[in-house]
């Protein structure tokens, strides 16, 4: 989907995924000292907002102006400071070595573009910085529920970790999450890596 399609999707509802952060974010950043965080593909900002409320200095990037506008409004209501940037994450120029945490949640794009985003994310990390990637796993097609139906854009732990050669992989696994109204759980990829 392009920015226009995401703008239309975000315009359809008050909040596509609510205001609470993704269920995997808090446990994976627990124990990290808040510093500078970069949220690539921030959507309506729920993860960026939560990180800011935990004391992180957050920059959030997404190509949907509608999503970012919603995030700005929520940030103002909650009196939270986040730097919001409307830009395509594939071509976004990161500040090298500037971030203690980079998150990429549910970004499903062509493999060549994902490779570019992961390279930017790795470049943005400082020494000791953490990269956290979560997205719909390819196994979700046959055994899970929801998510994109194109296997080419779904995640696979081996493919993701292969792009993170400069990082130390702390976690690379399939995880499940309940989906309201479904008897089956969704299956996601979760990768956590640190820049040595």
Coordinates of N, CA and C in Angstrom, one line a residue:
X1 N 0.8 -1.2 0.0 CA 0.0 0.0 0.0 C 0.9 1.2 0.0
X2 N 0.4 2.3 -0.7 CA 1.2 3.5 -0.7 C 0.6 4.5 0.3
X3 N 1.2 5.7 0.4 CA 0.8 6.7 1.4 C -0.7 7.1 1.2
X4 N -1.1 7.2 0.0 CA -2.5 7.6 -0.3 C -3.5 6.5 0.3
X5 N -3.1 5.3 0.1 CA -4.0 4.2 0.6 C -4.0 4.1 2.1
X6 N -2.8 4.4 2.7 CA -2.8 4.4 4.2 C -3.5 5.6 4.7
X7 N -3.4 6.8 4.1 CA -4.1 7.9 4.5 C -5.6 7.6 4.5
X8 N -6.1 7.0 3.4 CA -7.5 6.6 3.4 C -7.9 5.6 4.5
X9 N -7.0 4.7 4.7 CA -7.3 3.7 5.8 C -7.4 4.4 7.2
X10 N -6.4 5.2 7.4 CA -6.4 5.9 8.7 C -7.6 6.9 8.9
X11 N -8.1 7.4 7.7 CA -9.2 8.4 7.8 C -10.5 7.7 8.0
X12 N -10.6 6.4 7.8 CA -11.8 5.6 8.0 C -12.3 5.5 9.4
X13 N -11.3 5.4 10.4 CA -11.6 5.1 11.8 C -10.9 6.1 12.7
X14 N -11.4 6.2 13.9 CA -10.7 7.1 14.8 C -9.3 6.7 15.0
X15 N -9.1 5.4 15.4 CA -7.7 4.9 15.5 C -7.7 3.4 15.0
X16 N -6.9 3.1 14.1 CA -6.9 1.8 13.5 C -6.5 0.7 14.5
X17 N -5.6 1.0 15.4 CA -5.1 -0.1 16.3 C -5.2 0.4 17.8
X18 N -5.9 1.5 18.0 CA -6.0 2.0 19.4 C -4.8 2.8 19.9
X19 N -4.8 3.1 21.1 CA -3.8 4.0 21.7 C -2.7 3.2 22.5
X20 N -3.1 2.0 22.8 CA -2.1 1.2 23.6 C -1.0 0.7 22.7
X21 N 0.2 0.6 23.3 CA 1.3 0.2 22.4 C 1.2 -1.3 22.0
X22 N 1.9 -1.7 21.0 CA 1.9 -3.1 20.6 C 2.3 -4.0 21.8
X23 N 1.7 -5.1 22.0 CA 1.9 -6.0 23.1 C 3.3 -6.4 23.3
X24 N 4.1 -6.4 22.3 CA 5.5 -6.9 22.4 C 6.5 -5.8 22.8
X25 N 6.1 -4.6 22.7 CA 7.0 -3.5 22.9 C 7.5 -3.4 24.3
X26 N 6.5 -3.3 25.3 CA 6.9 -3.1 26.7 C 7.9 -4.2 27.2
X27 N 7.5 -5.5 27.0 CA 8.4 -6.5 27.6 C 9.8 -6.5 26.9
X28 N 9.9 -6.1 25.7 CA 11.2 -6.1 25.0 C 12.1 -4.9 25.3
X29 N 11.5 -3.8 25.7 CA 12.3 -2.7 26.1 C 12.5 -2.6 27.6
X30 N 11.8 -3.4 28.3 CA 11.9 -3.4 29.8 C 13.4 -3.7 30.1
X31 N 13.9 -2.8 31.0 CA 15.3 -2.9 31.4 C 16.3 -2.1 30.6
X32 N 15.8 -1.5 29.5 CA 16.6 -0.6 28.7 C 16.6 0.8 29.3
X33 N 17.7 1.5 29.4 CA 17.7 2.8 29.9 C 17.1 3.8 28.8
X34 N 16.1 4.5 29.2 CA 15.5 5.4 28.1 C 16.6 6.4 27.6
X35 N 16.6 6.5 26.3 CA 17.5 7.4 25.6 C 16.8 7.9 24.4
X36 N 17.5 8.0 23.2 CA 16.8 8.4 22.0 C 16.3 7.2 21.3
X37 N 15.0 7.3 20.8 CA 14.4 6.2 20.1 C 13.9 6.7 18.7
X38 N 13.9 5.8 17.7 CA 13.5 6.0 16.4 C 12.4 5.0 16.1
X39 N 11.2 5.4 15.7 CA 10.1 4.5 15.3 C 9.9 4.7 13.8
X40 N 10.3 3.7 13.1 CA 10.2 3.7 11.6 C 8.9 3.0 11.2
X41 N 8.0 3.7 10.5 CA 6.7 3.2 10.1 C 5.8 3.3 11.4
X42 N 5.7 4.5 11.9 CA 5.0 4.8 13.2 C 3.5 4.7 13.1
X43 N 2.9 4.8 11.9 CA 1.5 4.8 11.8 C 0.9 5.9 12.5
X44 N -0.1 5.6 13.4 CA -0.8 6.6 14.2 C 0.0 6.9 15.5
X45 N 1.1 6.4 15.7 CA 2.0 6.8 16.8 C 1.9 6.1 18.1
X46 N 1.1 5.0 18.2 CA 0.9 4.4 19.6 C 2.2 4.0 20.2
X47 N 3.1 3.4 19.5 CA 4.4 2.9 20.1 C 5.3 4.1 20.5
X48 N 5.3 5.1 19.6 CA 6.1 6.3 19.8 C 5.6 7.0 21.1
X49 N 4.3 7.2 21.2 CA 3.7 7.9 22.3 C 4.1 7.1 23.6
X50 N 3.9 5.8 23.6 CA 4.2 5.0 24.8 C 5.7 5.2 25.2
X51 N 6.6 5.1 24.2 CA 8.0 5.2 24.5 C 8.3 6.6 25.2
X52 N 7.7 7.7 24.6 CA 7.9 9.0 25.1 C 7.4 9.1 26.6
X53 N 6.3 8.5 26.8 CA 5.8 8.5 28.2 C 6.6 7.7 29.2
X54 N 7.5 6.8 28.7 CA 8.4 6.1 29.5 C 9.8 6.8 29.7
X55 N 9.9 8.0 29.1 CA 11.1 8.8 29.2 C 12.0 8.8 28.0
X56 N 11.6 8.2 27.0 CA 12.5 8.2 25.7 C 12.3 9.5 25.0
X57 N 13.3 9.9 24.3 CA 13.2 11.0 23.4 C 13.0 10.4 22.0
X58 N 11.8 10.6 21.4 CA 11.4 9.8 20.3 C 11.2 10.6 19.0
X59 N 11.7 10.1 17.9 CA 11.5 10.5 16.6 C 10.7 9.4 15.9
X60 N 9.5 9.8 15.3 CA 8.6 8.9 14.7 C 8.4 9.3 13.2
X61 N 8.6 8.3 12.3 CA 8.5 8.6 10.9 C 7.5 7.7 10.3
X62 N 6.6 8.2 9.4 CA 5.7 7.5 8.6 C 5.3 8.3 7.4
X63 N 5.0 7.6 6.3 CA 4.6 8.4 5.1 C 3.2 8.8 5.0
X64 N 2.4 8.4 6.0 CA 1.0 8.8 6.1 C 0.8 10.1 6.9
X65 N 0.4 11.2 6.2 CA 0.2 12.4 6.9 C -1.0 12.3 7.8
X66 N -2.0 11.5 7.4 CA -3.2 11.4 8.2 C -2.8 10.7 9.5
X67 N -2.0 9.6 9.4 CA -1.6 8.9 10.6 C -0.8 9.8 11.5
X68 N 0.2 10.5 11.0 CA 1.0 11.4 11.8 C 0.2 12.6 12.4
X69 N -0.8 13.1 11.6 CA -1.6 14.1 12.2 C -2.4 13.6 13.4
X70 N -2.9 12.4 13.3 CA -3.6 11.8 14.5 C -2.6 11.7 15.7
X71 N -1.4 11.2 15.4 CA -0.4 11.0 16.4 C -0.1 12.4 17.1
X72 N 0.0 13.4 16.3 CA 0.3 14.7 16.9 C -0.8 15.2 17.8
X73 N -2.1 14.9 17.4 CA -3.2 15.3 18.2 C -3.2 14.6 19.5
X74 N -3.0 13.3 19.5 CA -3.0 12.5 20.7 C -1.8 12.9 21.6
X75 N -0.7 13.2 21.0 CA 0.5 13.7 21.8 C 0.2 15.0 22.5
X76 N -0.5 15.9 21.8 CA -0.9 17.2 22.4 C -1.9 16.9 23.6
X77 N -2.9 16.0 23.4 CA -3.8 15.7 24.4 C -3.1 15.1 25.6
X78 N -2.1 14.3 25.4 CA -1.5 13.6 26.5 C -0.2 14.4 27.0
X79 N 0.0 15.6 26.4 CA 1.2 16.4 26.7 C 2.5 15.6 26.7
X80 N 2.7 15.0 25.5 CA 3.9 14.2 25.2 C 4.6 14.8 24.1
X81 N 5.9 14.9 24.2 CA 6.8 15.4 23.1 C 7.3 14.3 22.3
X82 N 7.0 14.3 21.0 CA 7.6 13.4 20.0 C 7.9 14.2 18.8
X83 N 9.0 13.9 18.1 CA 9.3 14.6 16.8 C 8.7 13.7 15.8
X84 N 7.6 14.3 15.1 CA 6.9 13.6 14.1 C 7.4 14.0 12.7
X85 N 7.7 13.0 11.8 CA 8.2 13.3 10.5 C 7.3 12.5 9.5
X86 N 6.8 13.2 8.5 CA 6.1 12.6 7.4 C 7.1 12.3 6.3
X87 N 7.5 11.1 6.1 CA 8.5 10.7 5.1 C 8.4 9.2 4.9
X88 N 8.7 8.8 3.7 CA 8.8 7.4 3.4 C 10.0 6.8 4.1
X89 N 9.8 5.7 4.9 CA 10.9 5.2 5.7 C 12.0 4.5 4.8
X90 N 11.6 4.2 3.5 CA 12.6 3.5 2.6 C 13.7 4.5 2.2
X91 N 13.3 5.8 2.1 CA 14.2 6.8 1.6 C 14.6 7.8 2.7
X92 N 14.1 7.6 3.9 CA 14.4 8.4 5.1 C 15.9 8.3 5.4
X93 N 16.6 9.5 5.5 CA 18.0 9.5 5.9 C 18.1 9.6 7.4
X94 N 18.7 8.6 8.0 CA 18.8 8.6 9.4 C 20.1 9.3 9.8
X95 N 20.1 9.7 11.1 CA 21.3 10.3 11.7 C 22.2 9.1 12.2
X96 N 23.3 8.8 11.6 CA 24.1 7.7 11.9 C 24.5 7.7 13.4
X97 N 24.4 6.5 14.1 CA 24.8 6.3 15.4 C 24.1 7.2 16.5
X98 N 22.9 7.6 16.2 CA 22.3 8.6 17.0 C 21.2 8.0 18.0
X99 N 20.9 6.7 17.8 CA 19.7 6.2 18.6 C 20.1 5.0 19.4
X100 N 19.5 5.0 20.6 CA 19.7 3.9 21.5 C 18.7 2.7 21.2
X101 N 17.6 3.1 20.6 CA 16.6 2.1 20.2 C 16.0 2.5 18.9
X102 N 15.8 1.5 18.0 CA 15.1 1.7 16.7 C 14.1 0.6 16.7
X103 N 12.8 1.0 16.4 CA 11.7 -0.1 16.3 C 11.1 0.0 14.9
X104 N 10.8 -1.2 14.4 CA 10.2 -1.3 13.0 C 9.1 -2.3 13.3
X105 N 7.8 -1.9 13.4 CA 6.7 -2.7 13.7 C 5.8 -2.8 12.5
X106 N 5.5 -4.0 12.1 CA 4.5 -4.3 11.1 C 4.7 -3.5 9.8
X107 N 5.9 -3.4 9.4 CA 6.3 -2.8 8.1 C 6.4 -3.9 7.1
X108 N 5.5 -4.0 6.1 CA 5.4 -5.0 5.1 C 5.5 -4.4 3.8
X109 N 6.7 -4.5 3.2 CA 7.0 -3.9 1.9 C 7.9 -4.8 1.1
X110 N 8.1 -4.5 -0.1 CA 8.9 -5.3 -1.0 C 10.3 -5.6 -0.3
X111 N 10.8 -6.9 -0.5 CA 12.0 -7.3 0.1 C 13.2 -6.3 -0.1
X112 N 13.3 -5.8 -1.3 CA 14.4 -4.9 -1.6 C 14.3 -3.6 -0.7
X113 N 13.1 -3.1 -0.5 CA 12.8 -1.9 0.3 C 13.0 -2.2 1.7
X114 N 12.6 -3.4 2.2 CA 12.8 -3.8 3.6 C 14.3 -3.9 3.9
X115 N 15.1 -4.4 2.9 CA 16.5 -4.5 3.1 C 17.1 -3.1 3.3
X116 N 16.6 -2.1 2.6 CA 17.1 -0.7 2.7 C 16.7 -0.2 4.1
X117 N 15.5 -0.4 4.6 CA 15.0 0.1 5.9 C 15.9 -0.6 7.0
X118 N 16.1 -1.8 6.9 CA 16.9 -2.5 7.9 C 18.4 -2.0 7.9
X119 N 18.9 -1.6 6.8 CA 20.2 -1.0 6.7 C 20.2 0.3 7.4
X120 N 19.2 1.1 7.1 CA 19.1 2.5 7.7 C 18.9 2.3 9.3
X121 N 18.1 1.3 9.7 CA 17.9 1.1 11.1 C 19.2 0.8 11.8
X122 N 19.9 -0.1 11.2 CA 21.2 -0.5 11.8 C 22.2 0.7 11.8
X123 N 22.2 1.5 10.8 CA 23.1 2.6 10.7 C 22.7 3.6 11.8
X124 N 21.4 3.8 12.1 CA 20.9 4.7 13.1 C 21.3 4.4 14.5
X125 N 21.6 3.1 14.8 CA 21.9 2.7 16.2 C 23.3 3.1 16.6
X126 N 23.4 3.5 17.9 CA 24.7 3.8 18.5 C 25.2 2.5 19.0
X127 N 26.5 2.5 19.5 CA 27.1 1.3 20.0 C 26.2 0.9 21.3
X128 N 25.8 -0.3 21.3 CA 25.0 -0.8 22.4 C 23.5 -0.6 22.2
X129 N 23.1 0.0 21.1 CA 21.7 0.3 20.7 C 21.0 -1.0 20.3
X130 N 19.7 -0.9 20.5 CA 18.8 -2.1 20.3 C 17.9 -1.9 19.1
X131 N 17.8 -2.9 18.2 CA 16.9 -2.8 17.1 C 15.8 -3.9 17.4
X132 N 14.5 -3.5 17.3 CA 13.4 -4.4 17.6 C 12.5 -4.4 16.4
X133 N 12.3 -5.5 15.8 CA 11.5 -5.7 14.6 C 10.3 -6.7 14.9
X134 N 9.1 -6.3 14.6 CA 8.0 -7.2 14.8 C 7.1 -7.0 13.6
X135 N 6.6 -8.2 13.1 CA 5.7 -8.1 11.9 C 5.1 -9.5 11.7
X136 N 4.1 -9.5 10.8 CA 3.4 -10.7 10.5 C 4.4 -11.7 9.9
X137 N 4.4 -12.9 10.4 CA 5.3 -14.0 10.0 C 4.7 -14.7 8.8
X138 N 5.5 -15.2 7.9 CA 5.0 -16.0 6.7 C 4.1 -17.1 7.1
X139 N 4.4 -17.8 8.3 CA 3.6 -18.9 8.7 C 2.2 -18.5 9.1
X140 N 1.9 -17.2 9.2 CA 0.6 -16.7 9.5 C -0.4 -17.0 8.4
X141 N 0.1 -17.0 7.2 CA -0.7 -17.3 6.0 C -1.5 -18.6 6.2
X142 N -0.8 -19.7 6.5 CA -1.4 -21.0 6.6 C -2.0 -21.3 8.0
X143 N -1.3 -20.8 9.0 CA -1.7 -21.2 10.4 C -2.2 -20.1 11.3
X144 N -2.2 -18.9 10.9 CA -2.6 -17.8 11.7 C -3.9 -17.1 11.2
X145 N -4.0 -15.8 11.5 CA -5.2 -15.1 11.0 C -4.8 -13.6 10.8
X146 N -5.4 -13.0 9.8 CA -5.2 -11.6 9.4 C -3.9 -11.4 8.8
X147 N -3.6 -10.1 8.7 CA -2.3 -9.6 8.1 C -2.3 -9.7 6.5
X148 N -1.3 -9.2 5.9 CA -1.2 -9.3 4.5 C -1.2 -10.7 4.0
X149 N -1.7 -10.9 2.8 CA -1.8 -12.2 2.2 C -0.7 -12.5 1.1
X150 N 0.2 -11.6 1.0 CA 1.3 -11.8 0.0 C 2.5 -12.3 0.7
X151 N 2.9 -13.5 0.5 CA 4.1 -14.1 1.2 C 5.4 -13.4 1.0
X152 N 5.5 -12.6 -0.1 CA 6.7 -11.9 -0.4 C 7.0 -10.8 0.5
X153 N 6.0 -10.3 1.2 CA 6.2 -9.1 2.1 C 6.1 -9.5 3.5
X154 N 5.8 -10.8 3.8 CA 5.7 -11.2 5.2 C 7.1 -11.5 5.7
X155 N 7.2 -11.5 7.1 CA 8.5 -11.7 7.7 C 8.9 -13.2 7.9
X156 N 10.2 -13.4 8.0 CA 10.8 -14.7 8.3 C 12.0 -14.4 9.1
X157 N 12.1 -15.1 10.3 CA 13.3 -14.7 11.2 C 14.6 -14.9 10.5
X158 N 14.8 -15.9 9.7 CA 16.1 -16.1 9.0 C 16.4 -15.0 8.0
X159 N 15.4 -14.6 7.3 CA 15.6 -13.6 6.3 C 15.9 -12.2 7.0
X160 N 15.2 -11.9 8.0 CA 15.4 -10.7 8.8 C 16.8 -10.7 9.4
X161 N 17.1 -11.7 10.1 CA 18.5 -11.7 10.7 C 19.6 -11.8 9.7
X162 N 19.4 -12.3 8.5 CA 20.4 -12.3 7.5 C 20.8 -10.9 7.1
X163 N 19.9 -9.9 7.3 CA 20.1 -8.5 6.9 C 20.8 -7.8 8.0
X164 N 21.0 -8.4 9.2 CA 21.5 -7.7 10.4 C 22.9 -8.2 10.7
X165 N 23.7 -8.4 9.7 CA 25.0 -9.0 9.9 C 25.9 -8.3 10.9
X166 N 25.8 -7.0 11.0 CA 26.6 -6.2 11.9 C 26.1 -6.2 13.4
X167 N 25.0 -6.8 13.6 CA 24.4 -6.8 14.9 C 24.5 -8.2 15.6
X168 N 24.3 -8.1 16.9 CA 24.3 -9.4 17.7 C 22.8 -9.7 17.9
X169 N 22.4 -10.8 17.5 CA 21.0 -11.2 17.6 C 20.7 -11.8 19.0
X170 N 19.8 -11.1 19.7 CA 19.4 -11.5 21.1 C 18.2 -12.4 21.0
X171 N 17.4 -12.2 20.1 CA 16.1 -13.0 20.0 C 15.7 -13.0 18.5
X172 N 15.3 -14.1 18.0 CA 14.7 -14.3 16.7 C 13.7 -15.4 16.7
X173 N 12.5 -15.1 16.8 CA 11.5 -16.2 17.0 C 10.1 -15.8 16.5
X174 N 9.3 -16.9 16.3 CA 7.9 -16.7 16.0 C 7.2 -16.6 17.3
X175 N 6.2 -15.6 17.4 CA 5.4 -15.4 18.6 C 4.0 -15.3 18.1
X176 N 3.1 -15.7 19.0 CA 1.7 -15.6 18.7 C 1.0 -14.5 19.5
X177 N -0.1 -14.1 19.0 CA -0.9 -13.1 19.7 C -2.4 -13.3 19.4
X178 N -3.2 -13.2 20.5 CA -4.6 -13.4 20.2 C -5.2 -12.3 19.4
X179 N -6.2 -12.7 18.6 CA -6.9 -11.7 17.7 C -8.4 -11.8 18.1
X180 N -8.9 -10.6 18.5 CA -10.3 -10.5 18.9 C -11.2 -11.1 17.8
X181 N -12.1 -11.9 18.2 CA -13.1 -12.5 17.3 C -12.6 -13.7 16.5
X182 N -11.4 -14.1 16.8 CA -10.9 -15.3 16.0 C -10.5 -16.4 17.0
X183 N -10.8 -17.6 16.5 CA -10.4 -18.8 17.3 C -8.9 -19.1 17.2
X184 N -8.3 -18.5 16.1 CA -6.8 -18.8 15.9 C -6.0 -17.5 16.3
X185 N -4.8 -17.7 16.8 CA -3.9 -16.6 17.0 C -3.2 -16.2 15.8
X186 N -2.8 -14.9 15.7 CA -1.9 -14.5 14.7 C -0.5 -14.9 15.0
X187 N 0.3 -15.1 14.0 CA 1.7 -15.5 14.1 C 2.6 -14.4 13.6
X188 N 3.5 -13.9 14.5 CA 4.4 -12.8 14.1 C 5.8 -13.3 14.2
X189 N 6.7 -12.5 13.6 CA 8.1 -12.6 13.7 C 8.6 -11.5 14.8
X190 N 9.4 -11.9 15.7 CA 10.0 -10.9 16.6 C 11.5 -11.1 16.6
X191 N 12.2 -10.0 16.2 CA 13.7 -10.0 16.2 C 14.2 -8.9 17.1
X192 N 15.1 -9.2 18.0 CA 15.7 -8.2 18.8 C 17.2 -8.3 18.6
X193 N 17.9 -7.2 18.3 CA 19.3 -7.3 18.1 C 20.0 -6.1 18.6
X194 N 21.3 -6.2 18.9 CA 22.1 -5.1 19.6 C 23.3 -4.8 18.7
X195 N 23.6 -3.5 18.6 CA 24.8 -3.1 17.9 C 26.0 -3.2 18.8
X196 N 27.0 -4.0 18.5 CA 28.2 -4.2 19.4 C 29.1 -2.9 19.4

